[in-house]
Amino acid sequence: MSQHTYTVSGMTCAHCVNSVTEEISELDGVTSVTVDLPSGAVTVTSTAPLDLSAVEAAVDEAGYRLIPEESVA
Ligand code: 9UX
């Protein structure tokens, strides 16, 4: 199993959380997605490491934006 926490900007309510969760859940190998709304932290568990570009596309599809890691740290 592989787990990674991403930061997503723009989510402000529980429906935003649902949209992001649904889109990311559709990616191959994803087994769980948990979102902390106040911080925008999205923790994704998958059977194999995910392509960042795929996660980024899923977040974009939901209508939000993945914050690059280097600007989070
Ligand atoms: Mo809630 Mo999120 O009304 O874009 S769905 S703010």
Short mmCIF file of C-alpha atoms and ligand atoms in Angstrom, two decimals:
data_model
loop_
_atom_site.label_atom_id
_atom_site.label_comp_id
_atom_site.label_asym_id
_atom_site.label_seq_id
_atom_site.Cartn_x
_atom_site.Cartn_y
_atom_site.Cartn_z
CA MET A 1 0.00 0.00 0.00
CA SER A 2 1.06 3.54 -0.70
CA GLN A 3 -0.14 6.64 1.09
CA HIS A 4 0.42 10.28 0.35
CA THR A 5 -1.03 13.55 1.63
CA TYR A 6 -1.65 16.32 -0.90
CA THR A 7 -2.82 19.86 -0.28
CA VAL A 8 -5.83 21.10 -2.22
CA SER A 9 -6.91 24.72 -2.30
CA GLY A 10 -10.39 26.04 -2.82
CA MET A 11 -12.49 23.57 -0.85
CA THR A 12 -14.81 25.43 1.47
CA CYS A 13 -17.69 23.08 2.25
CA ALA A 14 -18.55 19.41 2.62
CA HIS A 15 -19.76 19.20 -0.97
CA CYS A 16 -16.35 20.32 -2.18
CA VAL A 17 -14.89 17.52 -0.10
CA ASN A 18 -17.27 15.03 -1.70
CA SER A 19 -16.38 16.17 -5.23
CA VAL A 20 -12.65 15.85 -4.64
CA THR A 21 -13.08 12.52 -2.88
CA GLU A 22 -15.16 11.13 -5.74
CA GLU A 23 -12.77 12.23 -8.48
CA ILE A 24 -9.66 10.92 -6.74
CA SER A 25 -11.44 7.68 -5.80
CA GLU A 26 -11.92 7.00 -9.52
CA LEU A 27 -8.17 6.76 -10.12
CA ASP A 28 -6.78 3.24 -10.60
CA GLY A 29 -5.64 1.59 -7.39
CA VAL A 30 -7.08 4.14 -4.96
CA THR A 31 -8.50 2.42 -1.88
CA SER A 32 -9.23 5.37 0.39
CA VAL A 33 -9.40 9.17 0.32
CA THR A 34 -9.70 11.26 3.46
CA VAL A 35 -9.99 15.05 3.45
CA ASP A 36 -9.39 17.52 6.24
CA LEU A 37 -11.45 20.50 5.13
CA PRO A 38 -9.86 23.26 7.28
CA SER A 39 -6.32 22.48 6.11
CA GLY A 40 -7.10 21.16 2.64
CA ALA A 41 -5.06 18.04 3.42
CA VAL A 42 -6.12 15.15 1.20
CA THR A 43 -4.70 11.79 2.20
CA VAL A 44 -4.87 9.13 -0.49
CA THR A 45 -4.18 5.45 0.04
CA SER A 46 -3.54 3.33 -3.05
CA THR A 47 -2.23 -0.09 -4.00
CA ALA A 48 0.72 1.52 -5.84
CA PRO A 49 2.20 5.05 -5.85
CA LEU A 50 0.08 7.44 -7.94
CA ASP A 51 1.25 9.74 -10.72
CA LEU A 52 1.14 13.29 -9.40
CA SER A 53 -0.25 14.42 -12.75
CA ALA A 54 -3.17 11.99 -12.44
CA VAL A 55 -4.04 13.26 -8.97
CA GLU A 56 -3.68 16.84 -10.18
CA ALA A 57 -6.03 16.13 -13.09
CA ALA A 58 -8.62 14.56 -10.76
CA VAL A 59 -8.52 17.57 -8.45
CA ASP A 60 -8.78 19.87 -11.43
CA GLU A 61 -11.74 17.87 -12.75
CA ALA A 62 -13.49 18.39 -9.42
CA GLY A 63 -12.91 22.12 -9.77
CA TYR A 64 -10.10 22.67 -7.27
CA ARG A 65 -6.35 23.03 -7.36
CA LEU A 66 -3.51 20.87 -6.12
CA ILE A 67 -0.89 22.97 -4.36
CA PRO A 68 2.67 22.00 -5.40
CA GLU A 69 4.56 20.35 -2.54
CA GLU A 70 7.43 22.84 -2.63
CA SER A 71 5.08 25.73 -1.91
CA VAL A 72 3.47 23.85 1.00
CA ALA A 73 6.66 23.00 2.87
MO1 9UX B 1 -19.96 24.24 -1.26
MO2 9UX B 1 -17.58 23.95 -2.68
O1 9UX B 1 -21.61 25.21 -1.52
O2 9UX B 1 -16.93 24.62 -4.32
S1 9UX B 1 -19.49 22.88 -3.07
S2 9UX B 1 -18.34 25.74 -1.48
#
